[in-house]
Coordinates of C-alpha atoms and ligand atoms in Angstrom, one line a residue:
M11 CA 114.6 112.2 101.3
T12 CA 112.3 111.8 98.2
F13 CA 112.0 108.5 96.8
N14 CA 113.4 107.6 93.3
H15 CA 113.5 104.2 91.8
Q16 CA 116.9 105.2 90.3
N17 CA 118.3 105.1 93.8
T18 CA 117.3 101.6 94.4
S19 CA 118.5 98.3 93.1
A20 CA 117.3 97.2 89.8
I21 CA 115.0 94.6 91.3
G22 CA 113.1 94.7 94.7
I23 CA 111.8 91.7 96.8
G24 CA 108.1 90.7 96.4
T25 CA 106.6 89.1 99.4
W26 CA 102.9 88.1 98.7
H27 CA 102.1 84.9 100.1
L28 CA 105.4 84.6 102.2
G29 CA 104.9 83.7 105.9
E30 CA 101.7 81.4 105.3
G31 CA 103.2 78.2 105.3
N32 CA 104.8 75.7 108.0
Q33 CA 108.1 76.4 109.7
T34 CA 110.5 74.7 107.1
K35 CA 108.8 76.9 104.4
T36 CA 109.1 80.1 106.4
E37 CA 112.7 79.5 107.1
S38 CA 113.4 79.1 103.4
E39 CA 111.5 82.3 102.7
M40 CA 113.4 84.1 105.4
Q41 CA 116.7 82.6 103.9
A42 CA 115.6 83.9 100.4
I43 CA 115.1 87.5 101.7
K44 CA 118.3 87.5 103.6
Y45 CA 120.4 86.4 100.6
G46 CA 118.6 89.1 98.7
L47 CA 119.4 91.9 101.0
D48 CA 123.1 90.4 101.5
R49 CA 123.7 90.7 97.8
G50 CA 122.5 94.4 97.5
I51 CA 118.7 94.3 96.9
N52 CA 117.6 97.2 98.9
L53 CA 113.8 97.3 98.5
I54 CA 111.1 95.2 100.1
D55 CA 107.6 95.4 99.1
T56 CA 104.7 93.9 101.3
A57 CA 101.2 94.8 102.4
E58 CA 98.8 94.5 105.3
M59 CA 96.7 92.2 103.2
Y60 CA 99.5 89.6 102.4
G61 CA 98.6 86.7 104.7
D62 CA 96.7 89.3 106.9
G63 CA 99.9 90.7 108.2
L64 CA 102.0 87.3 108.0
S65 CA 104.2 88.6 105.2
E66 CA 105.0 91.7 107.3
T67 CA 105.6 89.6 110.3
L68 CA 107.9 87.5 108.5
I69 CA 109.8 90.4 107.2
G70 CA 110.2 91.9 110.6
K71 CA 111.9 88.8 111.9
V72 CA 114.6 89.2 109.0
I73 CA 115.2 93.0 109.1
K74 CA 115.6 93.3 112.7
N75 CA 119.1 92.0 112.2
Y76 CA 119.9 94.6 109.4
Q77 CA 120.8 98.2 109.4
R78 CA 117.4 100.0 108.7
D79 CA 118.8 102.8 106.4
N80 CA 120.3 100.2 104.2
F81 CA 117.2 99.1 102.4
Q82 CA 113.7 100.7 101.8
L83 CA 110.6 99.2 102.9
V84 CA 107.2 99.4 101.2
S85 CA 103.9 98.7 102.5
K86 CA 100.1 99.0 101.7
F87 CA 97.1 99.7 103.2
Y88 CA 93.4 98.5 102.2
P89 CA 91.1 100.9 100.5
F90 CA 88.7 100.6 103.2
H91 CA 91.3 101.8 105.5
A92 CA 91.9 105.0 103.5
T93 CA 90.6 107.7 106.0
P94 CA 93.1 109.5 108.0
K95 CA 92.1 107.6 111.2
L96 CA 92.2 104.2 109.7
I97 CA 95.6 105.0 107.9
E98 CA 97.1 105.8 111.1
Q99 CA 95.7 102.6 112.8
S100 CA 96.9 100.6 109.7
L101 CA 100.2 101.9 109.6
K102 CA 101.0 101.6 113.2
N103 CA 99.9 98.0 113.1
S104 CA 102.3 97.3 110.0
L105 CA 105.2 99.0 111.9
K106 CA 104.6 96.8 114.8
R107 CA 104.7 93.5 112.7
L108 CA 107.6 95.0 110.9
Q109 CA 109.5 95.8 114.0
T110 CA 110.5 99.1 112.6
D111 CA 109.6 102.7 113.2
Y112 CA 109.0 104.0 109.8
L113 CA 108.1 103.0 106.3
D114 CA 109.9 104.5 103.3
L115 CA 106.8 104.3 101.3
Y116 CA 103.3 103.8 102.2
L117 CA 100.8 102.9 99.5
L118 CA 97.0 102.9 98.8
H119 CA 96.7 99.4 97.6
W120 CA 93.8 100.1 95.1
R121 CA 91.3 102.6 94.5
G122 CA 88.1 102.5 96.9
N123 CA 85.3 104.7 97.8
T124 CA 87.2 107.2 100.1
P125 CA 87.8 110.4 98.4
L126 CA 91.4 111.0 97.4
T127 CA 91.6 114.3 99.2
E128 CA 91.1 112.5 102.6
T129 CA 93.6 109.8 101.8
V130 CA 96.1 112.2 100.9
S131 CA 95.5 114.5 104.0
G132 CA 96.0 111.4 106.2
L133 CA 99.2 110.3 104.4
E134 CA 100.6 113.6 104.7
K135 CA 100.0 113.6 108.3
M136 CA 102.0 110.5 108.6
V137 CA 104.8 111.9 106.8
Q138 CA 104.8 114.8 109.3
A139 CA 104.7 112.4 112.2
G140 CA 107.8 110.9 110.8
L141 CA 106.0 107.4 110.4
I142 CA 106.5 107.4 106.7
K143 CA 109.1 109.0 104.4
N144 CA 106.9 109.0 101.3
W145 CA 103.7 107.7 99.9
G146 CA 102.4 106.4 96.7
V147 CA 99.4 104.4 95.1
S148 CA 98.9 101.1 93.6
N149 CA 96.8 99.8 90.7
F150 CA 96.0 103.4 89.5
D151 CA 95.0 103.9 85.9
L152 CA 96.1 107.0 84.1
D153 CA 92.5 108.8 84.9
D154 CA 93.2 108.1 88.5
L155 CA 96.8 109.5 88.4
K156 CA 95.5 112.8 86.8
E157 CA 92.6 113.0 89.5
L158 CA 95.2 112.4 92.1
S159 CA 97.7 114.8 90.9
A160 CA 95.0 117.6 90.8
T161 CA 94.2 117.3 94.5
K162 CA 95.9 119.4 97.3
D163 CA 99.4 117.7 97.8
G164 CA 98.5 115.0 95.4
S165 CA 101.6 115.8 93.3
H166 CA 103.6 114.4 96.6
C167 CA 102.7 110.9 95.3
R168 CA 105.9 109.2 94.7
I169 CA 105.2 106.0 93.1
N170 CA 102.5 104.0 91.1
E171 CA 102.8 100.3 91.4
D172 CA 101.0 98.4 88.7
L173 CA 101.2 94.9 86.9
Y174 CA 103.9 94.8 84.4
N175 CA 105.1 91.8 82.5
I176 CA 105.9 90.8 78.8
A177 CA 102.2 89.5 78.5
S178 CA 100.6 92.7 80.2
R179 CA 102.3 95.7 78.4
G180 CA 99.3 98.1 78.8
I181 CA 101.2 100.5 80.9
E182 CA 103.6 101.2 78.2
Y183 CA 101.2 103.2 76.2
S184 CA 100.4 106.1 78.6
I185 CA 100.9 105.4 82.1
L186 CA 104.6 104.9 82.3
P187 CA 105.2 108.0 79.9
W188 CA 103.0 110.1 82.1
Q189 CA 104.6 109.1 85.2
K190 CA 108.2 109.8 83.7
E191 CA 106.8 113.1 82.6
H192 CA 105.7 113.9 86.1
G193 CA 108.8 112.5 88.0
M194 CA 106.9 109.5 89.6
S195 CA 108.8 106.3 89.9
F196 CA 107.1 103.2 88.4
V197 CA 107.1 99.9 90.1
G198 CA 105.9 96.8 88.3
Y199 CA 104.4 94.0 90.0
S200 CA 104.2 90.1 89.1
P201 CA 107.0 90.0 86.4
F202 CA 106.3 86.2 85.9
G203 CA 102.6 86.8 85.8
S204 CA 102.1 85.5 89.5
D205 CA 101.7 82.0 88.3
G206 CA 105.3 81.4 87.1
G207 CA 104.5 78.9 84.4
Q208 CA 101.7 80.5 82.3
F209 CA 103.9 82.2 79.6
L210 CA 106.3 79.3 79.0
K211 CA 103.3 77.1 78.2
I212 CA 101.8 79.8 75.8
K213 CA 104.7 80.8 73.8
P214 CA 107.7 78.7 72.9
I215 CA 109.7 81.8 71.9
I216 CA 110.5 82.5 75.6
Q217 CA 111.9 78.9 76.0
Q218 CA 113.8 79.1 72.8
M219 CA 115.4 82.5 73.2
A220 CA 116.2 81.7 76.7
K221 CA 118.1 78.4 75.8
D222 CA 119.8 80.3 73.1
K223 CA 121.0 82.8 75.4
G224 CA 122.1 80.2 78.1
I225 CA 119.7 81.6 80.8
T226 CA 116.3 80.4 82.2
P227 CA 112.9 81.5 80.9
Y228 CA 112.4 83.3 84.3
Q229 CA 115.7 85.2 83.8
L230 CA 114.4 86.2 80.4
L231 CA 111.1 87.5 81.6
L232 CA 112.7 89.4 84.5
A233 CA 115.4 90.9 82.4
W234 CA 112.9 91.9 79.7
V235 CA 110.8 94.0 82.3
I236 CA 113.9 95.9 83.6
R237 CA 115.5 96.2 79.9
N238 CA 115.2 100.1 79.7
H239 CA 116.3 100.7 83.3
D240 CA 113.4 102.9 83.7
L241 CA 111.2 101.2 86.4
L242 CA 111.6 98.8 89.3
S243 CA 110.5 95.2 89.0
I244 CA 109.7 93.2 92.5
P245 CA 109.8 89.5 91.8
K246 CA 108.6 87.2 94.6
T247 CA 110.4 84.0 95.5
A248 CA 110.3 81.7 98.3
S249 CA 113.7 80.0 97.7
V250 CA 117.5 81.1 97.7
E251 CA 118.1 79.4 94.5
H252 CA 115.5 81.3 92.7
M253 CA 116.6 84.7 94.5
Q254 CA 120.1 84.0 93.1
S255 CA 118.7 83.3 89.6
N256 CA 116.7 86.6 89.8
I257 CA 119.8 88.7 90.9
K258 CA 121.6 87.3 87.9
A259 CA 119.1 88.2 85.6
V260 CA 119.8 91.8 86.2
D261 CA 123.0 91.6 84.1
V262 CA 121.1 89.9 81.1
Q263 CA 121.2 92.1 77.9
F264 CA 119.0 91.9 74.7
T265 CA 120.0 92.8 71.2
T266 CA 117.7 94.9 69.1
D267 CA 116.7 91.8 67.1
E268 CA 115.9 89.9 70.2
L269 CA 113.5 92.7 71.3
Q270 CA 112.0 92.9 68.0
L271 CA 111.3 89.1 68.0
L272 CA 109.6 89.2 71.5
D273 CA 107.6 92.1 70.3
Q274 CA 106.3 90.2 67.4
S275 CA 105.0 87.4 70.0
Y276 CA 104.0 90.0 72.7
P277 CA 103.1 93.2 70.9
K278 CA 103.5 96.7 72.4
P279 CA 100.2 98.4 73.1
T280 CA 99.1 100.6 70.3
S281 CA 96.0 102.2 72.1
E282 CA 94.7 103.0 75.6
T283 CA 93.4 99.8 77.4
T284 CA 91.8 99.2 80.5
L285 CA 94.5 98.6 83.3
E286 CA 95.1 95.0 84.1
T287 CA 95.4 94.0 87.7
I288 CA 95.8 90.9 89.7
Ligands
NDP24 P1 105.6 86.9 90.5 O1 105.4 87.2 88.9 O2 106.7 87.7 91.2 O3 105.7 85.2 90.4 C1 106.0 84.5 91.7 C2 106.0 83.1 91.1 O4 107.2 83.0 90.3 C3 106.2 82.2 92.3 O5 105.4 81.0 92.0 C4 107.8 81.8 92.3 O6 107.9 80.6 93.0 C5 108.3 81.9 90.9 N1 109.5 82.3 90.7 C6 110.2 83.4 91.4 N2 111.4 83.4 90.7 C7 111.7 82.3 90.0 C8 112.9 81.6 89.3 N3 113.9 82.5 89.4 N4 112.6 80.5 88.8 C9 111.4 80.0 88.9 N5 110.3 80.4 89.5 C10 110.5 81.4 90.2 O7 104.1 87.1 91.3 P2 103.7 88.0 92.4 O8 102.4 88.2 92.0 O9 104.1 87.5 93.6 O10 104.4 89.4 92.2 C11 105.6 89.8 92.7 C12 105.3 90.8 94.0 O11 104.5 91.9 93.4 C13 104.3 90.3 95.0 O12 104.9 89.2 95.8 C14 104.0 91.6 95.7 O13 104.9 92.0 96.6 C15 103.8 92.5 94.5 N6 102.4 92.6 94.1 C16 101.7 93.7 93.9 C17 100.5 93.9 93.8 C18 99.7 95.0 94.0 O14 98.4 95.0 93.9 N7 100.3 96.3 94.2 C19 99.7 92.7 93.2 C20 100.5 91.4 93.0 C21 101.9 91.5 93.4 P3 109.0 80.4 94.2 O15 108.4 81.2 95.4 O16 109.0 78.9 94.4 O17 110.4 80.9 93.8

């Protein structure tokens, strides 16, 4: 089945840095993922890079107790593993750690030196082999997306995953509209800016508006990212309490006035900018 973010829950589960701590921390992280899956979140994002496989290993321990077709699994390979031979090797290693026999999406984590045609051909082979359902890219700028779509089978790319939060709105200018026009789903990473505290110190408006709405600043930030229902956001949390809070954020609505107020502090992009990445 072709991947479309409209068939997933409004938020997915980010997993960078999970599985890297002691047993108590790992247990809490596993509980957080379980909490999310049990309440209908149906997409998990990981990568071979995260903790050098530790994130995938932790996810594998959780998902072996779940029916596989009830959720979608996304992983990513390094740009220096982007040749057909190395893609297959990386993928098989990821599948082993994840204790599953297929991925729903397999992404080139960021662009490297391997020609896109080679990478696409390797990914298409993995689709034919039934090891992945769909493939995509991450940290691609508009020029990269256009170049990709012009390669043989490049139009089979189902998603691009880029940084997106209230303080990093660059993708709104041309990447998001281009992806919509080409039927390619957009996944926004780091809705809290990775370091969850930075905006709150910078702009008091976030804290004030959250207080007025009876929600937390984190809920406001997450709800803002998904306000137009046109993309998937993948917050990461290591705690059940925060997972619960993030799930509740999906129901938060904004008035036009509130959105305009936020735009004043965090303006929309008015020209093409270099893609921000983390
Ligand atoms: P996020 O923007 O999701 O922020 C994570 C931070 O926010 C953590 O410190 C977390 O702490 C905190 N947090 C989460 N929920 C709450 C809450 N409700 N209340 C208070 N604090 C909260 O950062 P990430 O960079 O991890 O981005 C999310 C995911 O996106 C990654 O995990 C990864 O899957 C993906 N990603 C992809 C990239 C790519 O190149 N494709 C690059 C970066 C990220 P705590 O754990 O204690 O809850």
